[in-house]
Amino acid sequence: MNYLHPGDPGFDDEAAGFQTAFRHEAKVIAAVENAADVRAAVHYAREQGLPVSVQATGHGFTTPATGLLISTRRMRGVRVDPEKKTAWLEAGARWKDVLAETATHGLAPLSGSGPGVGAVSYSLGGGVGLLARRFGFAADHVRRVELVDHNGDLLDVTAETHPELFWALRGGRSGFGVVTGLEIALFDVPAIYGGGMYFDTGLLPAVVRGFREWTESVPEELTSSLGMVPFPDVPGVPEPLRGRHAAHLRLSYSGDPAAGERLIAPLREIGPRLLEKFGEIPFDQAARTIFSEPDTPHAYYGDTALLSDFPADLADRLVELTGPEAPVGLVTDLRHLGGALSRPPAVPNAVSHRDARYQLMVLSGPGAEAHEAQEAVFAAVEPWTLGRALNFAYGDRPPVRPFHSPEVARRLAALRT
């Protein structure tokens, strides 16, 4: 382990993450390599009277560290047990690390749309991935958590050993100690049928309405989302999309490809597509193929609303607030929930708002104007808003919408205290 202080070579690189809009103000960084290093770092923080923060990839960085920052980015080990269909992930493992190991066994984790995202924080924060409607939240399938508590003790946390802490970590995510690893369940999904289709600007309202109507009857094996994206007019962006504010329908179907083809057919009736590509995709390539999210660190600001419904007559208003006429460039994502996400897991956890049918996420660059533009969107859907998604809050704004139900929030607060 190496301790770094401001001004030391490597300090700024260690503090940096995927999110570049905010900067840590840590007094010291502990670059850890294993659980023993984490224990030593926590003991050091207690001796120095420093608060402790943790960063693996920095995708969800919202609050700058002011004391000791534990950097777990070197802890990227993954072990797969193909017989038990489980995987053990070290604290800094990214989904691309996990997928590289699980693919050799034809197994799939409940990973999300970004292969570079930290697998541990994603899973403990809920986790809505490509198989979400079929299998539920990633947090529902966490089997065991290894955690260094505030005393520096290493705990093996399961439903049997520490039931209240196990409940809280899976969906409560942070504030209970430093997670050094966890065990997750894997599933027999070597490949999926999926892809996406892009529609031009003039069809945005029709796409929103069509997507909303289509999701009323799709099976649980199909997980989908609708993105509305202002594409820059630059090389690297596919020519049909350059300079356009396009709608991007993303679909993942874990069933027979022929059935998947029949399921997506109604979406083609919305209108002509700028681009379209569907087919069978190895699961370890699915997120990168379907979503094509940027993997370069950048500055962003965003939030979510978990919705009990998204009435069709909101389509025009959503496009008005987030489309090409919006005061700032906004990226919008409407994810279809329900299915297994709506059912409690075999072992209860802290994930809230399971009755949400859609998740609306809005992203932009940082700044006051962007904040105001985003809040106008959330005000428009306030009558249907149940809360926020813990994994998709990016920025330093006050929590105007709750992550958890009142009962769950009280229980988490008591345990943190």
Coordinates of C-alpha atoms in Angstrom, one line a residue:
M1 CA 0.0 0.0 0.0
N2 CA 1.1 3.5 -0.7
Y3 CA 0.0 6.7 1.1
L4 CA -0.1 9.8 -1.1
H5 CA -0.4 13.4 0.0
P6 CA -1.2 16.6 -2.0
G7 CA 1.8 17.5 -4.1
D8 CA 3.2 13.9 -4.1
P9 CA 3.8 12.4 -7.6
G10 CA 0.8 10.4 -8.6
F11 CA -1.6 12.1 -6.1
D12 CA -3.7 13.9 -8.8
D13 CA -3.9 10.8 -11.0
E14 CA -5.0 8.6 -8.0
A15 CA -7.7 11.1 -7.1
A16 CA -9.1 11.4 -10.6
G17 CA -12.0 9.3 -11.8
F18 CA -14.3 8.9 -14.7
Q19 CA -16.3 12.0 -13.5
T20 CA -14.2 15.1 -14.1
A21 CA -16.8 17.8 -13.0
F22 CA -15.7 17.5 -9.4
R23 CA -12.3 17.3 -7.6
H24 CA -11.4 15.5 -4.4
E25 CA -9.9 17.6 -1.6
A26 CA -8.5 14.6 0.3
K27 CA -5.7 15.1 2.8
V28 CA -4.3 11.7 2.1
I29 CA -5.0 8.9 -0.4
A30 CA -4.5 5.2 0.5
A31 CA -3.7 3.2 -2.7
V32 CA -4.7 -0.2 -1.5
E33 CA -4.1 -3.6 -3.0
N34 CA -6.0 -6.0 -0.7
A35 CA -8.2 -6.2 2.3
A36 CA -5.3 -6.0 4.8
D37 CA -4.4 -2.7 3.2
V38 CA -7.9 -1.5 3.7
R39 CA -7.9 -2.5 7.3
A40 CA -4.6 -0.6 7.8
A41 CA -6.0 2.5 6.1
V42 CA -9.1 2.5 8.3
H43 CA -6.9 2.2 11.4
Y44 CA -4.8 5.1 10.1
A45 CA -7.9 7.3 9.6
R46 CA -9.1 6.6 13.1
E47 CA -5.7 7.5 14.5
Q48 CA -5.6 10.8 12.5
G49 CA -9.3 11.6 13.1
L50 CA -10.0 11.6 9.3
P51 CA -13.3 10.8 7.7
V52 CA -13.1 8.0 5.1
S53 CA -14.2 7.9 1.5
V54 CA -13.8 5.2 -1.1
Q55 CA -13.3 5.4 -4.9
A56 CA -12.9 2.6 -7.4
T57 CA -13.8 4.1 -10.9
G58 CA -15.3 7.4 -10.0
H59 CA -18.3 7.1 -12.2
G60 CA -20.7 8.0 -9.4
F61 CA -18.5 10.6 -7.7
T62 CA -20.7 13.3 -6.3
T63 CA -19.2 14.4 -3.0
P64 CA -15.5 15.4 -2.8
A65 CA -13.4 13.5 -0.2
T66 CA -12.0 15.8 2.5
G67 CA -10.2 13.3 4.7
L68 CA -8.7 9.9 3.7
L69 CA -9.7 8.6 0.3
I70 CA -9.2 4.8 -0.2
S71 CA -8.6 4.0 -3.8
T72 CA -9.5 0.4 -4.6
R73 CA -8.8 0.6 -8.4
R74 CA -5.9 -2.0 -8.0
M75 CA -8.2 -4.6 -6.5
R76 CA -9.6 -6.0 -9.7
G77 CA -9.5 -9.7 -9.1
V78 CA -12.4 -11.9 -10.3
R79 CA -12.9 -15.6 -9.4
V80 CA -15.7 -17.7 -11.1
D81 CA -17.2 -20.9 -9.6
P82 CA -19.0 -22.4 -12.6
E83 CA -20.5 -25.2 -10.6
K84 CA -22.1 -22.9 -8.0
K85 CA -22.7 -20.3 -10.8
T86 CA -21.2 -17.5 -8.6
A87 CA -18.4 -15.0 -9.0
W88 CA -16.2 -13.3 -6.3
L89 CA -15.4 -9.7 -7.2
E90 CA -12.7 -7.6 -5.5
A91 CA -13.6 -4.0 -4.6
G92 CA -12.2 -2.4 -7.7
A93 CA -13.4 -4.9 -10.4
R94 CA -15.1 -3.4 -13.4
W95 CA -17.8 -5.1 -15.3
K96 CA -15.4 -5.7 -18.2
D97 CA -13.1 -7.6 -15.8
V98 CA -16.1 -9.7 -14.7
L99 CA -17.4 -10.4 -18.2
A100 CA -14.0 -11.5 -19.4
E101 CA -14.1 -14.3 -16.8
T102 CA -17.8 -15.3 -16.9
A103 CA -17.9 -15.5 -20.7
T104 CA -15.6 -18.5 -20.7
H105 CA -18.2 -20.5 -18.8
G106 CA -21.2 -19.3 -20.8
L107 CA -22.5 -17.4 -17.7
A108 CA -23.8 -13.9 -17.3
P109 CA -23.7 -11.4 -14.4
L110 CA -26.4 -8.8 -13.9
S111 CA -24.2 -6.1 -15.4
G112 CA -25.3 -2.8 -16.8
S113 CA -24.9 -0.7 -19.9
G114 CA -21.3 0.5 -19.1
P115 CA -18.5 -2.2 -19.1
G116 CA -16.1 0.3 -17.4
V117 CA -18.4 0.9 -14.3
G118 CA -17.3 -0.5 -11.0
A119 CA -19.2 -3.8 -10.4
V120 CA -19.3 -3.6 -6.6
S121 CA -20.9 -0.1 -6.1
Y122 CA -23.3 -0.8 -9.0
S123 CA -24.5 -4.0 -7.5
L124 CA -24.9 -2.6 -4.0
G125 CA -26.7 0.5 -5.3
G126 CA -29.4 -1.6 -7.0
G127 CA -28.2 -2.3 -10.5
V128 CA -30.6 -2.3 -13.4
G129 CA -28.9 -4.1 -16.3
L130 CA -29.6 -5.9 -19.6
L131 CA -31.4 -8.8 -17.9
A132 CA -33.2 -6.7 -15.3
R133 CA -36.8 -7.5 -16.1
R134 CA -36.1 -11.2 -16.2
F135 CA -33.9 -11.6 -13.0
G136 CA -34.4 -8.3 -11.1
F137 CA -31.9 -6.0 -9.5
A138 CA -28.2 -6.9 -9.2
A139 CA -28.5 -6.3 -5.5
D140 CA -31.1 -9.1 -5.2
H141 CA -28.5 -11.6 -6.2
V142 CA -25.6 -10.6 -4.0
R143 CA -24.7 -13.6 -1.9
R144 CA -22.0 -12.4 0.4
V145 CA -20.1 -9.2 1.2
E146 CA -16.7 -8.8 2.7
L147 CA -16.5 -5.5 4.6
V148 CA -14.0 -3.6 6.8
D149 CA -16.1 -1.8 9.5
H150 CA -15.4 1.5 11.3
N151 CA -13.2 -0.3 13.8
G152 CA -11.0 -1.8 11.1
D153 CA -12.4 -5.3 11.6
L154 CA -12.9 -7.5 8.5
L155 CA -16.4 -8.9 8.5
D156 CA -17.9 -11.7 6.4
V157 CA -21.5 -10.4 5.9
T158 CA -24.3 -12.8 4.9
A159 CA -27.9 -13.2 5.8
E160 CA -26.9 -15.6 8.6
T161 CA -23.9 -13.7 10.1
H162 CA -25.0 -10.1 10.0
P163 CA -28.6 -10.1 8.8
E164 CA -29.4 -6.3 9.3
L165 CA -26.1 -5.2 7.7
F166 CA -26.7 -7.6 4.8
W167 CA -30.1 -6.2 4.3
A168 CA -28.8 -2.6 4.3
L169 CA -25.7 -3.1 2.0
R170 CA -27.8 -4.5 -0.8
G171 CA -29.6 -1.4 -2.0
G172 CA -28.3 1.0 0.7
R173 CA -24.8 0.8 -0.8
S174 CA -22.7 3.1 1.3
G175 CA -22.0 4.4 4.8
F176 CA -21.5 1.1 6.5
G177 CA -17.8 0.5 6.0
V178 CA -15.4 -0.3 3.2
V179 CA -16.5 -3.2 1.0
T180 CA -13.4 -5.2 -0.1
G181 CA -15.3 -7.8 -2.1
L182 CA -18.6 -9.5 -2.8
E183 CA -20.0 -12.7 -4.2
I184 CA -22.7 -12.5 -6.9
A185 CA -24.9 -15.1 -8.6
L186 CA -24.4 -15.8 -12.3
F187 CA -27.0 -17.0 -14.9
D188 CA -27.1 -19.3 -17.9
V189 CA -27.2 -16.6 -20.6
P190 CA -24.3 -17.0 -22.9
A191 CA -25.8 -14.7 -25.5
I192 CA -28.8 -12.4 -26.1
Y193 CA -30.7 -11.1 -29.1
G194 CA -30.5 -7.4 -29.2
G195 CA -29.4 -4.1 -30.7
G196 CA -30.9 -0.8 -31.5
M197 CA -32.6 1.5 -33.9
Y198 CA -32.2 5.3 -34.4
F199 CA -35.0 7.7 -35.4
D200 CA -34.6 11.2 -36.7
T201 CA -35.5 14.4 -34.8
G202 CA -39.0 14.9 -36.3
L203 CA -40.1 11.5 -35.0
L204 CA -39.1 12.1 -31.3
P205 CA -42.7 12.5 -30.0
A206 CA -43.9 9.5 -32.0
V207 CA -41.0 7.4 -30.7
V208 CA -41.8 8.2 -27.1
R209 CA -45.5 7.4 -27.5
G210 CA -44.7 4.3 -29.5
F211 CA -42.2 3.0 -27.0
R212 CA -44.6 3.7 -24.1
E213 CA -47.4 1.7 -25.8
W214 CA -45.1 -1.1 -26.9
T215 CA -43.8 -1.7 -23.3
E216 CA -47.4 -2.5 -22.2
S217 CA -47.3 -6.0 -23.6
V218 CA -43.6 -7.2 -23.9
P219 CA -42.5 -10.3 -21.9
E220 CA -40.1 -10.2 -18.9
E221 CA -37.3 -11.6 -21.0
L222 CA -37.1 -8.3 -22.8
T223 CA -35.4 -5.3 -21.2
S224 CA -35.4 -2.0 -23.1
S225 CA -34.8 1.7 -22.9
L226 CA -35.2 4.8 -25.0
G227 CA -32.5 7.4 -25.3
M228 CA -32.8 10.8 -26.8
V229 CA -29.3 12.1 -27.6
P230 CA -27.9 15.3 -29.3
F231 CA -25.1 13.9 -31.4
P232 CA -22.3 16.3 -32.2
D233 CA -21.3 16.8 -35.8
V234 CA -17.8 15.3 -35.5
P235 CA -15.8 12.4 -37.0
G236 CA -16.3 9.3 -35.0
V237 CA -20.1 9.7 -34.8
P238 CA -21.8 7.6 -37.5
E239 CA -22.6 9.8 -40.5
P240 CA -26.4 9.4 -40.4
L241 CA -26.4 10.6 -36.7
R242 CA -24.0 13.6 -37.0
G243 CA -25.5 16.8 -35.8
R244 CA -28.9 15.3 -35.1
H245 CA -31.0 15.0 -32.0
A246 CA -32.0 11.4 -32.5
A247 CA -34.0 8.8 -30.6
H248 CA -32.2 5.5 -29.8
L249 CA -34.2 2.4 -28.9
R250 CA -32.1 -0.2 -27.1
L251 CA -33.3 -3.7 -26.7
S252 CA -32.0 -6.9 -24.9
Y253 CA -34.0 -10.1 -25.3
S254 CA -32.9 -13.3 -23.5
G255 CA -35.0 -15.7 -25.5
D256 CA -35.3 -17.2 -28.9
P257 CA -33.9 -14.8 -31.6
A258 CA -36.9 -15.5 -33.9
A259 CA -39.3 -14.5 -31.1
G260 CA -37.1 -11.4 -30.5
E261 CA -37.4 -10.4 -34.1
R262 CA -41.2 -10.6 -33.9
L263 CA -41.3 -8.6 -30.7
I264 CA -39.4 -5.6 -32.2
A265 CA -41.4 -5.6 -35.5
P266 CA -44.0 -3.1 -34.2
L267 CA -41.3 -0.5 -33.4
R268 CA -40.4 -0.3 -37.1
E269 CA -43.9 0.9 -37.8
I270 CA -43.1 4.2 -36.0
G271 CA -41.2 5.4 -39.1
P272 CA -38.0 5.2 -41.1
R273 CA -34.8 4.6 -39.2
L274 CA -31.5 6.4 -39.5
L275 CA -29.7 3.2 -38.4
E276 CA -30.7 -0.2 -37.3
K277 CA -28.8 -3.3 -36.2
F278 CA -30.1 -6.4 -34.4
G279 CA -28.8 -9.9 -34.0
E280 CA -27.4 -12.5 -31.6
I281 CA -24.7 -11.0 -29.4
P282 CA -22.3 -12.8 -27.0
F283 CA -23.3 -11.5 -23.5
D284 CA -19.9 -10.1 -22.8
Q285 CA -20.2 -7.9 -25.8
A286 CA -23.8 -6.9 -25.4
A287 CA -23.6 -3.7 -23.4
R288 CA -20.8 -2.2 -25.6
T289 CA -22.7 -3.2 -28.8
I290 CA -26.2 -2.1 -27.7
F291 CA -25.5 1.1 -25.8
S292 CA -22.1 2.3 -27.2
E293 CA -21.7 4.6 -24.1
P294 CA -18.5 6.8 -24.0
D295 CA -15.7 5.3 -22.1
T296 CA -13.6 8.5 -21.8
P297 CA -13.6 10.5 -18.6
H298 CA -15.7 13.6 -18.8
A299 CA -17.9 16.1 -16.8
Y300 CA -21.6 15.3 -16.4
Y301 CA -24.5 16.2 -14.2
G302 CA -27.7 14.2 -13.9
D303 CA -30.4 12.7 -11.9
T304 CA -33.4 10.3 -12.2
A305 CA -37.1 10.0 -11.4
L306 CA -38.6 6.6 -10.8
L307 CA -42.1 6.8 -12.2
S308 CA -45.3 4.9 -11.4
D309 CA -46.4 5.6 -15.0
F310 CA -45.4 7.7 -18.0
P311 CA -48.7 8.8 -19.7
A312 CA -48.6 9.0 -23.5
D313 CA -49.6 12.6 -23.5
L314 CA -46.3 13.5 -21.7
A315 CA -44.4 12.7 -24.9
D316 CA -44.6 16.1 -26.4
R317 CA -43.7 17.8 -23.1
L318 CA -40.7 15.6 -22.7
V319 CA -39.4 16.4 -26.2
E320 CA -40.1 20.1 -25.6
L321 CA -38.0 20.1 -22.4
T322 CA -35.2 17.8 -23.5
G323 CA -35.1 17.9 -27.3
P324 CA -33.3 20.2 -29.8
E325 CA -35.2 23.2 -28.5
A326 CA -34.0 22.7 -24.9
P327 CA -31.9 25.6 -23.4
V328 CA -28.9 23.3 -22.9
G329 CA -28.0 20.0 -24.5
L330 CA -29.7 17.2 -22.5
V331 CA -29.4 13.4 -22.8
T332 CA -32.6 11.6 -21.8
D333 CA -33.0 7.9 -21.0
L334 CA -36.4 6.3 -20.3
R335 CA -36.0 2.7 -19.0
H336 CA -38.7 0.1 -18.9
L337 CA -38.9 -1.5 -15.4
G338 CA -41.4 -3.9 -14.0
G339 CA -41.1 -7.7 -14.3
A340 CA -38.8 -9.3 -11.8
L341 CA -37.7 -5.8 -10.7
S342 CA -41.2 -5.4 -9.1
R343 CA -40.9 -8.5 -7.0
P344 CA -39.1 -8.7 -3.6
P345 CA -36.0 -11.0 -3.6
A346 CA -35.8 -14.3 -1.6
V347 CA -33.7 -12.5 1.0
P348 CA -35.1 -9.0 1.6
N349 CA -32.9 -5.9 0.9
A350 CA -33.1 -2.1 1.0
V351 CA -34.0 -1.5 -2.6
S352 CA -37.0 0.7 -2.7
H353 CA -39.7 1.8 -5.1
R354 CA -40.1 -1.6 -6.8
D355 CA -43.5 -0.5 -8.0
A356 CA -41.9 2.0 -10.5
R357 CA -42.7 1.2 -14.1
Y358 CA -40.2 3.5 -15.7
Q359 CA -37.0 5.2 -14.8
L360 CA -36.4 8.6 -16.4
M361 CA -32.7 9.8 -16.3
V362 CA -31.5 13.2 -17.5
L363 CA -27.9 14.0 -18.1
S364 CA -26.0 17.1 -19.2
G365 CA -22.8 19.1 -18.6
P366 CA -22.5 20.7 -15.2
G367 CA -23.7 24.3 -14.3
A368 CA -26.6 26.3 -13.0
E369 CA -28.4 26.5 -16.4
A370 CA -28.2 22.7 -16.8
H371 CA -29.5 22.1 -13.3
E372 CA -32.5 24.4 -14.0
A373 CA -33.2 22.6 -17.3
Q374 CA -33.1 19.2 -15.6
E375 CA -35.3 20.3 -12.8
A376 CA -37.9 21.5 -15.3
V377 CA -38.1 18.0 -16.6
F378 CA -38.5 16.4 -13.2
A379 CA -41.2 19.0 -12.3
A380 CA -43.1 17.8 -15.4
V381 CA -43.2 14.2 -14.2
E382 CA -43.6 15.0 -10.4
P383 CA -47.2 13.7 -10.2
W384 CA -45.9 10.2 -11.1
T385 CA -42.6 10.3 -9.3
L386 CA -41.9 7.8 -6.5
G387 CA -38.3 8.6 -5.8
R388 CA -34.8 8.4 -7.3
A389 CA -32.3 5.7 -8.4
L390 CA -29.3 5.6 -6.1
N391 CA -26.9 4.6 -8.9
F392 CA -27.8 7.4 -11.3
A393 CA -27.4 10.5 -9.1
Y394 CA -24.6 12.6 -10.5
G395 CA -24.0 16.0 -8.9
D396 CA -23.9 17.9 -5.7
R397 CA -27.6 19.0 -5.6
P398 CA -29.7 18.4 -2.5
P399 CA -31.8 15.2 -2.5
V400 CA -35.2 16.6 -3.5
R401 CA -36.5 13.2 -4.3
P402 CA -35.9 10.2 -1.9
F403 CA -33.7 7.3 -2.8
H404 CA -35.7 5.1 -0.4
S405 CA -39.1 4.8 1.1
P406 CA -39.6 6.5 4.5
E407 CA -39.5 3.2 6.4
V408 CA -36.3 2.0 4.6
A409 CA -34.7 5.4 5.0
R410 CA -35.3 5.4 8.7
R411 CA -33.9 1.9 9.1
L412 CA -30.8 2.7 7.1
A413 CA -30.2 5.9 9.1
A414 CA -30.5 4.0 12.4
L415 CA -28.0 1.4 11.2
R416 CA -25.5 4.0 10.0
T417 CA -25.7 5.8 13.3

